[in-house]
Coordinates of C-alpha atoms and ligand atoms in Angstrom, one line a residue:
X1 CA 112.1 69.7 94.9
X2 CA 108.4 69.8 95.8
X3 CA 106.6 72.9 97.2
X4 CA 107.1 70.9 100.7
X5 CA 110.8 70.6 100.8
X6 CA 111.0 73.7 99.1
X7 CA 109.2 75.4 101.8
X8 CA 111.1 73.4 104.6
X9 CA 114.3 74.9 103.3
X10 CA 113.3 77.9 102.9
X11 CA 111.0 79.0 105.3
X12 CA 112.5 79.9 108.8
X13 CA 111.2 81.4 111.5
X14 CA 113.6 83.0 114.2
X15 CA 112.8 84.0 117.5
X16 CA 113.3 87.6 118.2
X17 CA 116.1 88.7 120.0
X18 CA 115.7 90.3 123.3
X19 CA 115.9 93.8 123.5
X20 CA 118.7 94.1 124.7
X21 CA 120.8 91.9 122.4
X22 CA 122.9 93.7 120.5
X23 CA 122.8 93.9 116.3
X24 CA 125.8 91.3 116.6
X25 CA 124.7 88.7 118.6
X26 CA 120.8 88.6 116.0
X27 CA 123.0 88.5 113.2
X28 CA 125.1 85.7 114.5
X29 CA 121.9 83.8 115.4
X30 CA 120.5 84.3 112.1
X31 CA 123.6 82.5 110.2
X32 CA 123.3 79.5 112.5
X33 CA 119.8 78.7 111.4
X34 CA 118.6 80.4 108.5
X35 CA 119.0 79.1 104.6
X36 CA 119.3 82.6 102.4
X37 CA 118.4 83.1 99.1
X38 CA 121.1 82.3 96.5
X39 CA 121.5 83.6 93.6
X40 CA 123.8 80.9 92.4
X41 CA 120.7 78.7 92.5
X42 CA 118.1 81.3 91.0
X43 CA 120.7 81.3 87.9
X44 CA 120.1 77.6 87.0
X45 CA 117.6 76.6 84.5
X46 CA 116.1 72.6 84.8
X47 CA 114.6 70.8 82.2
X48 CA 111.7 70.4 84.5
X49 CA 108.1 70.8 83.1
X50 CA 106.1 73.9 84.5
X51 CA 103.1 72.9 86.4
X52 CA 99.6 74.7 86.6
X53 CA 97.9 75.8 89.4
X54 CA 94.5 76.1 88.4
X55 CA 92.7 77.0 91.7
X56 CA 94.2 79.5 94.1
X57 CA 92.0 79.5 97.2
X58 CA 92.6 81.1 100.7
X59 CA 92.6 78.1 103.0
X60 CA 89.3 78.1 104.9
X61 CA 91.2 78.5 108.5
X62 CA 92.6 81.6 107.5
X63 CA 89.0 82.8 106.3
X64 CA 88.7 86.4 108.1
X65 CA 92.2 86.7 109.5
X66 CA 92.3 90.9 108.6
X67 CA 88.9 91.2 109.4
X68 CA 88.8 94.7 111.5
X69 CA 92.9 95.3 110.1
X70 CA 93.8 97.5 107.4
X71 CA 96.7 96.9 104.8
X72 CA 99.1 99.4 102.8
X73 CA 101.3 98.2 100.3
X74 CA 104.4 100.6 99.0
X75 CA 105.3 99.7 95.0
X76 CA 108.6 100.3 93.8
X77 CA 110.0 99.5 90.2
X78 CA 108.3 98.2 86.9
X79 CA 104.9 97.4 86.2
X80 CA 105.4 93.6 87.4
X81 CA 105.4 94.6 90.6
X82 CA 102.7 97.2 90.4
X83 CA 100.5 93.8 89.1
X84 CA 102.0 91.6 92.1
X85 CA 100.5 94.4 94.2
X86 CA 97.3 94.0 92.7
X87 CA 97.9 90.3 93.8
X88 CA 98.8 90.5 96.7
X89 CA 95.7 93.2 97.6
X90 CA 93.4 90.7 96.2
X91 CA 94.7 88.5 98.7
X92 CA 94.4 90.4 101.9
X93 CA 91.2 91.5 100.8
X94 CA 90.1 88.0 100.6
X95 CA 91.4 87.6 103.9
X96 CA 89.1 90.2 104.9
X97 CA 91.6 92.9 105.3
X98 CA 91.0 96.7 104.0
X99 CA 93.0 98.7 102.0
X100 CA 94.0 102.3 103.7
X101 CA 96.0 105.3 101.9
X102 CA 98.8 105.7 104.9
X103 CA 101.4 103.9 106.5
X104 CA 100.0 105.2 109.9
X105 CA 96.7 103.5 109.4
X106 CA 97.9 100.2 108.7
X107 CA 98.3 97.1 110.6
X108 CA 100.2 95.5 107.9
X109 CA 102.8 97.3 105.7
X110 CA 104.6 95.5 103.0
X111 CA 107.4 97.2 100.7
X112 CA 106.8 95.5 97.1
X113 CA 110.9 96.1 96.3
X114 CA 112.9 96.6 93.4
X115 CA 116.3 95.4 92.6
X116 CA 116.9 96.8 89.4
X117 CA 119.6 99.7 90.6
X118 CA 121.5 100.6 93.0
X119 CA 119.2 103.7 94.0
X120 CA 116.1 101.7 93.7
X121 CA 117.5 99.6 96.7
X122 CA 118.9 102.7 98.4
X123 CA 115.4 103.6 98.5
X124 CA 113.6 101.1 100.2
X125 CA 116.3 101.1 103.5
X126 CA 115.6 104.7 103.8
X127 CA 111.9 103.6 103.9
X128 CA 112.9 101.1 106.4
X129 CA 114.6 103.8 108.3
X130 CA 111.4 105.7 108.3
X131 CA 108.6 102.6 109.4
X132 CA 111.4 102.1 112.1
X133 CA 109.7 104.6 114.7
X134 CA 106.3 103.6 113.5
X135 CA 107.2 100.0 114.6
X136 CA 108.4 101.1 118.2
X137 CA 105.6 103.1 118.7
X138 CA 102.9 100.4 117.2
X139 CA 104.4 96.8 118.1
X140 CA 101.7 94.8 116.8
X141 CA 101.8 96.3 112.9
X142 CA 103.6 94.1 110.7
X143 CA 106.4 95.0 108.7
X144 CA 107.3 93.1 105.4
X145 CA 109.5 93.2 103.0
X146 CA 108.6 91.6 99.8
X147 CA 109.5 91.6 95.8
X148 CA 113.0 91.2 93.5
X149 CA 115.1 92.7 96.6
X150 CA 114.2 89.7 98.9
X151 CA 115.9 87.1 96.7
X152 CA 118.7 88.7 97.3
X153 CA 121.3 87.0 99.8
X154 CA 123.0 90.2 100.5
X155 CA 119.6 92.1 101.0
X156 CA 118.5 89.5 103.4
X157 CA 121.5 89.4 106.0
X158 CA 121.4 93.7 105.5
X159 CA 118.0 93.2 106.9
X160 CA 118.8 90.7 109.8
X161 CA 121.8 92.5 110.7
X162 CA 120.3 96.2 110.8
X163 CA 116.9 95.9 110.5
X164 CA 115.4 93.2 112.9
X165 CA 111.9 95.6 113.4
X166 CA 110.8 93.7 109.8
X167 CA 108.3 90.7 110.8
X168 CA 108.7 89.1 107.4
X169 CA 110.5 88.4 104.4
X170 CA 109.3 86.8 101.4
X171 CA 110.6 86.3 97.5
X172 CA 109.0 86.9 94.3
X173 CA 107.8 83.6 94.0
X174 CA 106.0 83.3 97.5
X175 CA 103.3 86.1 97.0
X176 CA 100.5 82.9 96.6
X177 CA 101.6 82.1 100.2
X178 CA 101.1 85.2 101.9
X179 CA 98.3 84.3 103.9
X180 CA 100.3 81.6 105.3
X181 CA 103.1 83.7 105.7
X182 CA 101.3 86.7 107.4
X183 CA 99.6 83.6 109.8
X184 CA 103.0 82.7 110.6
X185 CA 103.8 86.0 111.6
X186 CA 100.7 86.7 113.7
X187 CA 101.2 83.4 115.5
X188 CA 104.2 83.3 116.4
X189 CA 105.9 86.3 116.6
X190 CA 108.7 85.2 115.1
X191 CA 110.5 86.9 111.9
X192 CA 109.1 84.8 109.0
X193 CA 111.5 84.5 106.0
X194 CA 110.5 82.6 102.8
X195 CA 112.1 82.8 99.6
X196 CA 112.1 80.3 96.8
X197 CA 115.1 80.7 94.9
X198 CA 114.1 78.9 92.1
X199 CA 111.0 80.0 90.5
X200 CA 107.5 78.4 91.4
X201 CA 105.1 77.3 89.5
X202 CA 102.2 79.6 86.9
X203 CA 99.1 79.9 89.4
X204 CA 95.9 81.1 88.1
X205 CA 92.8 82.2 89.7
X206 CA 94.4 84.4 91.8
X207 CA 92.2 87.1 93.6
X208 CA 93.1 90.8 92.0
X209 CA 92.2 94.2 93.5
X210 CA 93.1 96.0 90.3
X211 CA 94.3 99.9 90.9
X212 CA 92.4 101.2 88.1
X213 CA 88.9 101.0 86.4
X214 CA 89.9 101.9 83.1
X215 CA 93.6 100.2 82.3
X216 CA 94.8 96.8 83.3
X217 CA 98.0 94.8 83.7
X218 CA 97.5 91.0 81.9
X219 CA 100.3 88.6 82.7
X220 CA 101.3 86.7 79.8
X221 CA 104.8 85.1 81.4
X222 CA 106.8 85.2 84.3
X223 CA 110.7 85.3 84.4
X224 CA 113.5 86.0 81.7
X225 CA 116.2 83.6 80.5
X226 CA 118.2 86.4 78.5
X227 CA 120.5 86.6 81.2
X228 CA 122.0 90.4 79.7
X229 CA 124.9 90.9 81.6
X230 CA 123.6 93.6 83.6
X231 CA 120.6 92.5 84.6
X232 CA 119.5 91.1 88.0
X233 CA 115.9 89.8 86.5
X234 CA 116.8 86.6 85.6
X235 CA 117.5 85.9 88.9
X236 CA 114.7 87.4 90.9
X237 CA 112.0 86.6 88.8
X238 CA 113.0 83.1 87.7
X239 CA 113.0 81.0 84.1
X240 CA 110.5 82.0 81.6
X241 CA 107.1 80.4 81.7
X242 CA 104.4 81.4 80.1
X243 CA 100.5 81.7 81.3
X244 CA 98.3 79.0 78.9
X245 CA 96.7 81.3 75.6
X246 CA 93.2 80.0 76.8
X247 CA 93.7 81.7 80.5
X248 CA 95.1 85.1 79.0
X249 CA 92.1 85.1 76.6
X250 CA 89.1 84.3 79.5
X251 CA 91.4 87.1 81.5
X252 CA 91.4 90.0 78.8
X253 CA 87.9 89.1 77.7
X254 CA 86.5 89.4 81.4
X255 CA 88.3 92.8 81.7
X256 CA 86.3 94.0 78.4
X257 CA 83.0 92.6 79.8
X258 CA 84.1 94.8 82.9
X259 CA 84.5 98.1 81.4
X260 CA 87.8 98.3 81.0
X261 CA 89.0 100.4 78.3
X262 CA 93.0 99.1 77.9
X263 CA 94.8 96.2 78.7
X264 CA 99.1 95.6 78.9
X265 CA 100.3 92.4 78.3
X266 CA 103.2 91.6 80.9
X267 CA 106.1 89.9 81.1
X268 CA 110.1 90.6 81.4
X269 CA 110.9 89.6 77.7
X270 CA 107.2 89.0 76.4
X271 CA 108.8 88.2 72.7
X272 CA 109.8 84.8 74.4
X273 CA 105.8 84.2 74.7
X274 CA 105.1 81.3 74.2
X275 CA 109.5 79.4 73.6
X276 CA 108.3 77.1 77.0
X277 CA 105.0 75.6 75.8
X278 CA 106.2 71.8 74.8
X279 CA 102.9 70.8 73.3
X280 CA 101.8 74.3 71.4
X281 CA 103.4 76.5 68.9
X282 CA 101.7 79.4 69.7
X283 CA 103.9 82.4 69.9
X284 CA 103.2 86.4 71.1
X285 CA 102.1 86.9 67.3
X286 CA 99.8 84.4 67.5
X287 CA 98.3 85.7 71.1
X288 CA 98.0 89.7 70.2
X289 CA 96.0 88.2 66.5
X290 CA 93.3 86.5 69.1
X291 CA 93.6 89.7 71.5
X292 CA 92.6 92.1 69.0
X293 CA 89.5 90.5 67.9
X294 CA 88.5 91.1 71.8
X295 CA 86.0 94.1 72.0
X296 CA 88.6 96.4 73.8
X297 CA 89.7 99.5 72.6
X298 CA 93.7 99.2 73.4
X299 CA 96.3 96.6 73.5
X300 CA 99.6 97.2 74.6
X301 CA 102.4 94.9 75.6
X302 CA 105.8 95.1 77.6
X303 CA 108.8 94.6 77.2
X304 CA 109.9 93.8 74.3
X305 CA 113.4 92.0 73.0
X306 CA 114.5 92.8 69.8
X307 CA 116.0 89.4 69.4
X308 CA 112.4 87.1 69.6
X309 CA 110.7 90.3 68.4
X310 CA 109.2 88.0 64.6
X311 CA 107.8 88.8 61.2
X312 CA 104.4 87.2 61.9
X313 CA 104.1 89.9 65.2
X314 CA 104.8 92.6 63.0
X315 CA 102.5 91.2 60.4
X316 CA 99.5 91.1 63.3
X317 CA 100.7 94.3 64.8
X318 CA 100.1 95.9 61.3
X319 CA 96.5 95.1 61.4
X320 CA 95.7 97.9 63.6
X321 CA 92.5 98.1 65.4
X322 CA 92.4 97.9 69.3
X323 CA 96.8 96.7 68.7
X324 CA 98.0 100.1 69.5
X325 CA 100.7 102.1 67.2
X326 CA 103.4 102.6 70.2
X327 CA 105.9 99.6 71.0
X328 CA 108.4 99.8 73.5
X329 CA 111.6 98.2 72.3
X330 CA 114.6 98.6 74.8
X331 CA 117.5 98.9 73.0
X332 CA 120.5 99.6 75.5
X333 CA 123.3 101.1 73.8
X334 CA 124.0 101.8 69.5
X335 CA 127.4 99.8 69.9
X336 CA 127.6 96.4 68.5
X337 CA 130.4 96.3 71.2
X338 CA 129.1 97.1 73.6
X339 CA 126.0 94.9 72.9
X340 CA 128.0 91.5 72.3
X341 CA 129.2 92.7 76.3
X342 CA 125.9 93.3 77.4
X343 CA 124.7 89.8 76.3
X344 CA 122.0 91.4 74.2
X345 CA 122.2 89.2 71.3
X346 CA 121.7 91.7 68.5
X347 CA 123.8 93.9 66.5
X348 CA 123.0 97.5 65.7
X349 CA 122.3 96.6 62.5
X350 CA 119.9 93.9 63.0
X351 CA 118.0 96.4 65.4
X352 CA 118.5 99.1 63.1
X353 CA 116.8 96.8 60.5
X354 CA 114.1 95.7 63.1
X355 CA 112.9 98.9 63.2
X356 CA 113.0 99.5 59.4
X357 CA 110.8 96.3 59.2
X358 CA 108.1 98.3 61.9
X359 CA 107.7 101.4 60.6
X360 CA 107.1 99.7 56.9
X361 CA 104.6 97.8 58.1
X362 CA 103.1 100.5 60.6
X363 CA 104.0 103.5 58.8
X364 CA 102.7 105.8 61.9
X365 CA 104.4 104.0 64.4
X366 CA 106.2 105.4 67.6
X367 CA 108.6 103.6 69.0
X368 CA 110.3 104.3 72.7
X369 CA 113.4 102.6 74.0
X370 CA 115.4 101.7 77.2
X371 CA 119.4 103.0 77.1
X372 CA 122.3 102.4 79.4
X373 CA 125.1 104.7 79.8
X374 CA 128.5 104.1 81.0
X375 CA 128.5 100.2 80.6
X376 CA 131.8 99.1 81.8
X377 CA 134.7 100.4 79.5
X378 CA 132.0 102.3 77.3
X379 CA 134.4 104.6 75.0
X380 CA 133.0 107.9 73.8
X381 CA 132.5 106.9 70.3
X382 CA 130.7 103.6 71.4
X383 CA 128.2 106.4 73.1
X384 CA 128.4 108.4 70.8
X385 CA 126.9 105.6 68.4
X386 CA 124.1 105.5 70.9
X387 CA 123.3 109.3 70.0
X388 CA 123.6 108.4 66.2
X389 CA 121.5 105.2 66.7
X390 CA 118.9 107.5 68.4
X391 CA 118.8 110.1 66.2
X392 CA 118.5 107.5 63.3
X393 CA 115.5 105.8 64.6
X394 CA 113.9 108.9 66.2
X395 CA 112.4 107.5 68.9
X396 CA 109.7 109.5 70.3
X397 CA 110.9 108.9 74.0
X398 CA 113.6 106.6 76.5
X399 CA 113.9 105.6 79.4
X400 CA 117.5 106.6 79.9
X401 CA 119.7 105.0 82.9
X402 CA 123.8 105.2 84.3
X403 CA 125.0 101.7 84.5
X404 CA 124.6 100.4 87.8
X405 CA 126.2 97.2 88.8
X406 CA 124.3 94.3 90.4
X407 CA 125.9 91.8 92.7
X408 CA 126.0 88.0 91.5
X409 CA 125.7 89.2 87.8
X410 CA 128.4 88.9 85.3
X411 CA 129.0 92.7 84.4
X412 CA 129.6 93.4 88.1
X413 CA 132.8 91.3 87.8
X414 CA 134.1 93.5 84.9
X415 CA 136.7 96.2 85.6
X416 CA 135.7 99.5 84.3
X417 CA 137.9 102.7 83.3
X418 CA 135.3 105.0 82.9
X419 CA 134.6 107.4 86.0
X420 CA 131.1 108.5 87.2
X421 CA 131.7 111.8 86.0
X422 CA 131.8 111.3 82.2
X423 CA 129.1 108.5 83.1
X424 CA 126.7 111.3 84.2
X425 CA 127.7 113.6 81.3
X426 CA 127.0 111.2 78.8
X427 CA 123.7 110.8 80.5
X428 CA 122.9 114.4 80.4
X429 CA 124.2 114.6 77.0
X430 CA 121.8 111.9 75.8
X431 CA 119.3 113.0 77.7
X432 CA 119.4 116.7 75.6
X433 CA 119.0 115.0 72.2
X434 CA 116.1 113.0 74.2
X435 CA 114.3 116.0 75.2
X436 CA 114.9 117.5 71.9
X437 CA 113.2 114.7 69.9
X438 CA 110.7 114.3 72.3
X439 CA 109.7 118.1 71.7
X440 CA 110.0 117.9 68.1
X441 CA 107.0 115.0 68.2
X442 CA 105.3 116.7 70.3
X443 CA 105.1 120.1 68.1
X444 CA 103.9 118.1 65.4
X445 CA 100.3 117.8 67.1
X446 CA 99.5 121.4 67.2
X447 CA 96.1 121.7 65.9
X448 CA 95.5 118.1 66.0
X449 CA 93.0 116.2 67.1
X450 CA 93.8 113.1 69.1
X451 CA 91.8 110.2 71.0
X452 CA 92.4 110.1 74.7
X453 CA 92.1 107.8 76.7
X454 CA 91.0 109.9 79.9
X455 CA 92.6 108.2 82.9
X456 CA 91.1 111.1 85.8
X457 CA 92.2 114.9 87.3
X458 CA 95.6 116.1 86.7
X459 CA 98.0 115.7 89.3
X460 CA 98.5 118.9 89.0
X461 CA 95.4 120.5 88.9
X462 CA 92.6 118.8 89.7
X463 CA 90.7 121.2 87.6
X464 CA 91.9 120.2 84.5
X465 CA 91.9 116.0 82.9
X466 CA 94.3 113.9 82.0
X467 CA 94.5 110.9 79.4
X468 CA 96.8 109.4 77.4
X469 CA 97.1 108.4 73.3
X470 CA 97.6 105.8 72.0
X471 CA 101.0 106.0 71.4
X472 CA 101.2 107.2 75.2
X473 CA 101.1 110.9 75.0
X474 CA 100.3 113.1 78.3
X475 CA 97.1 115.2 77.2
X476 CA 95.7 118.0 79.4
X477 CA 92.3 119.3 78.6
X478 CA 89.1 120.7 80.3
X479 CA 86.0 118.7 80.4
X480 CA 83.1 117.4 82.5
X481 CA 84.8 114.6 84.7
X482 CA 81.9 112.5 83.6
X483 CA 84.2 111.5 80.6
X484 CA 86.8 110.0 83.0
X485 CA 87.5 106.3 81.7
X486 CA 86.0 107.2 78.4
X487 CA 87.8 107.8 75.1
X488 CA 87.5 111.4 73.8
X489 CA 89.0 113.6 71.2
X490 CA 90.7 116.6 72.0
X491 CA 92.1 119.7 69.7
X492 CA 95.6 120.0 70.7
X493 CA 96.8 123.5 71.5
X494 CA 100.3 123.9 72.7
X495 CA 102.4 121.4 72.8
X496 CA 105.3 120.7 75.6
X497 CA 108.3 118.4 75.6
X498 CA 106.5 116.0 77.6
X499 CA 102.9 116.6 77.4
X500 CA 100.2 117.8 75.0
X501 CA 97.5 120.6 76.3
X502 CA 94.4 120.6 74.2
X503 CA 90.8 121.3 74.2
X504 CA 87.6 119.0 74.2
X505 CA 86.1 118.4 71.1
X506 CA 82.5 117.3 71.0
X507 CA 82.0 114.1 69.2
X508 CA 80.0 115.1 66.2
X509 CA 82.4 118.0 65.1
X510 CA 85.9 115.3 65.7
X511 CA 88.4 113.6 62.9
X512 CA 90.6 111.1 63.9
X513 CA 94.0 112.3 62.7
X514 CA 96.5 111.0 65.1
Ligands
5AD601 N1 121.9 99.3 85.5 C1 121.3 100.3 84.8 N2 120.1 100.1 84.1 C2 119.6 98.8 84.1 N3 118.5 98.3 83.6 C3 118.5 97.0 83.9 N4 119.5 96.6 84.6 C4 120.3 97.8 84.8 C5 121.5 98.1 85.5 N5 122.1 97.1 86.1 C6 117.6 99.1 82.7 C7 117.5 98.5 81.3 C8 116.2 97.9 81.3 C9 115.4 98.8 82.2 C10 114.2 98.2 82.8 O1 116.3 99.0 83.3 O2 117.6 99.6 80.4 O3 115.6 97.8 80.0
SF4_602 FE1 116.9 91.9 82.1 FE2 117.7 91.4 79.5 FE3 115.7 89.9 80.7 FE4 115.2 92.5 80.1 S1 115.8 90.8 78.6 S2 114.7 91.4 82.0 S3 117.2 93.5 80.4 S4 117.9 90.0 81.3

């Protein structure tokens, strides 16, 4: 299907009901005429080549379509997103738009969504809930709704059905149409809905408004074709494809020339960097050994699978410089069990031996994680081999979750015995040994000196910095805010579970011994 036909079937706009009509009769005009998402369709993966967009340009008759309007943009989820925002602000900024720190400022107010859980989603309808009045009192603002939630079939008929205020609707793989899509929904105030089920194609050049002078998000691939059989991703965000080496590199080396002090690679599953190239074998390893001769001073990525995750990244990882010594490496649950379930394609041993291969190579190295508790039918000794694993690695920090099942995935079709209330105790549980490792790291900087990477005020106290390390640690410290974006070294003083406090050392008198 070509972007045309895609956006024939796709795209519909539907009158707005009277007033008066009741929430039944909008819904029941909706079904007759509009084509939802389907996840069914978002699931399949085609042989088909991906094609290149080189140049993104905002069509010249929508040249100065915000002029005099003002934009907000609400992020939930992961730092994919928070990047798409970036996007899409580069966008209405070309459109002439401004940016404004308020929902009651804006003419335009999209909801960058998240489908990841249950609660993220219960989150955005209570934001809905909340613009509602705003809308009444403001007709003319537009309301979108944008992000992993909108390919959702059952997200979309929620919002016909309950919440016909929202002017548009539009999928993960539209956000290079928005100035179409927001023209639509200026001209003719109709609700505009347009999402691609299947994934689009990789479009460079697009305009950015990054959030930050300091650290930036890099795209290296879009999409994940793990399919873990949790996870809603592979169906929101499409197959993997990943950005040309040669774009990534001009991208990172631009940011450099800008100032900027730290870059994240992105992507869903960025060890599969590099699987859909048919003429290059050029893999993440290969990438992150051309990154780090960059004149930057940190390179992250994220997220990593431990199933892709190769000897030759390790072996470029291990070289140091700007390649920092923190890697992220979700591993879900200790149970091989429970793994084969989950789809992860890796046992606890092979991870267990993963890691043993890091920390050899990078002695130094801290490693962070991504759990699930209370898969379906978890037993307690499967979790509790998810506190052994944990304790055996010691990582210095996870991102710790309760199961939460996501319609159209496989794992939301599996019965499950074990009630929320040992699912939330074996969250709290892990959670204790979480906190206790985490404070056991951190104790081990006291009178330390560390190089941070000072990011601005506390959010605390706007007296007092705040930067991070390079393996990501919070550090508090007073200093002239001249140093904000610049790397310092502090002396670390007392040390928290989850942050560091220290004290700026001037640069003549400072060792590196982090
Ligand atoms: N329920 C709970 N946690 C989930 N994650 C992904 N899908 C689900 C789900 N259905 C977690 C995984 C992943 C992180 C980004 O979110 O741990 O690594
Ligand atoms: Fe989801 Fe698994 Fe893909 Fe990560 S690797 S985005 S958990 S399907």
């Amino acid at each position: 299907m070509n972007e045309k036909q895609r956006m024939q079937s796709q795209q519909v706009q539907a009158e707005k009901p009277a007033d008066k009509k009741s929430e039944k009769d909008y819904s029941k005009y909706f079904q007759a005429v509009y084509v939802p998402p389907s996840l069914k369709d978002a699931k399949k993966r085609g042989k088909e080549e991906v094609k290149y967009e080189k140049d993104f340009a905002i069509p010249e008759e929508f040249r100065g379509m915000g002029e005099g309007k003002r934009f907000y943009i609400r992020t939930y989820g992961c730092q994919m997103n928070e990047h798409d925002t970036e996007v899409m602000a580069g966008i209405f900024m070309a459109l002439g738009y401004e940016a404004c720190e308020s929902v009651q400022e804006a003419d335009v107010i999209l909801l960058n969504t998240c489908a990841i859980r249950e609660n993220a989603e219960n989150k955005v309808f209570g934001e809905l809930g909340h613009l509602k009045p705003l809308k009444l009192e403001k007709p003319d603002l537009l309301i979108g709704v944008c992000g992993c939630m909108s390919q959702e079939e059952s997200v979309v008929n929620r919002i016909l059905a309950k919440h016909h205020f929202v002017d548009m609707i539009f999928g993960t793989h539209n956000i290079h149409r928005l100035p179409q899509i927001l023209n639509e929904a200026y001209m003719s105030k109709e609700m505009v809905i347009e999402v691609w089920s299947k994934e689009g194609d990789v479009i460079e050049n697009l305009p950015k408004v990054r959030k930050g002078q300091t650290k930036a998000w890099v795209n290296i691939m879009y999409g994940c074709d793990k399919f873990c059989t949790y996870c809603i991703v592979p169906y929101t965000r499409g197959k993997e494809r990943s950005r040309r080496p040669e774009e990534i590199i001009q991208e990172v080396r631009h940011l450099a020339s800008q100032g900027y002090k730290e870059i994240t690679l992105l992507g869903q599953n960025v060890n599969a960097y590099g699987k859909d190239f048919t003429d290059l074998d050029y893999r993440l390893g290969d990438l992150m050994d051309e990154i780090r001769k960059i004149d930057i001073p940190r390179v992250r990525f994220t997220t990593s699978h431990p199933r892709d995750f190769d000897d030759h990244l390790i072996e470029v990882l291990a070289k140091g410089g700007n390649l920092v010594d923190h890697i992220h490496l979700p591993v879900q649950s200790g149970s091989t069990d429970i793994l084969k379930i989950m789809a992860r394609k890796y046992t606890r041993e092979h991870y267990l031996e993963l890691v043993r291969k890091i920390k050899a190579a990078i002695p130094n190295v801290s490693l962070t994680t991504d759990i699930i508790v209370g898969y379906p039918n978890e037993t307690e000794e499967q979790f509790e081999e998810t506190i052994s694993l944990y304790k055996e690695v010691g990582f210095d920090a996870a991102y710790t979750f309760i199961y939460s099942p996501r319609e159209g995935t496989p794992a939301a079709k599996m019965k499950d015995n074990v009630p929320l209330e040992i699912k939330k105790d074996r969250l709290q549980r892990l959670n204790a040994i979480v906190n206790e490792f985490s404070a056991q790291k951190m104790k081990e900087y006291a009178g330390k000196v560390v190089e941070v990477l000072v990011e601005g005020e506390s959010k605390n106290n706007p007296e007092v910095l705040a930067g991070y390390t390079t393996k990501n640690k919070l550090v508090n410290f007073k200093a002239p805010k001249s140093v904000i974006g610049q790397v310092v070294k502090v002396k670390i003083t007392e040390t928290r579970t989850w942050s560091l406090n220290g004290e700026w050392v001037e640069e003549a008198a400072a060792v590196k011994v982090d």
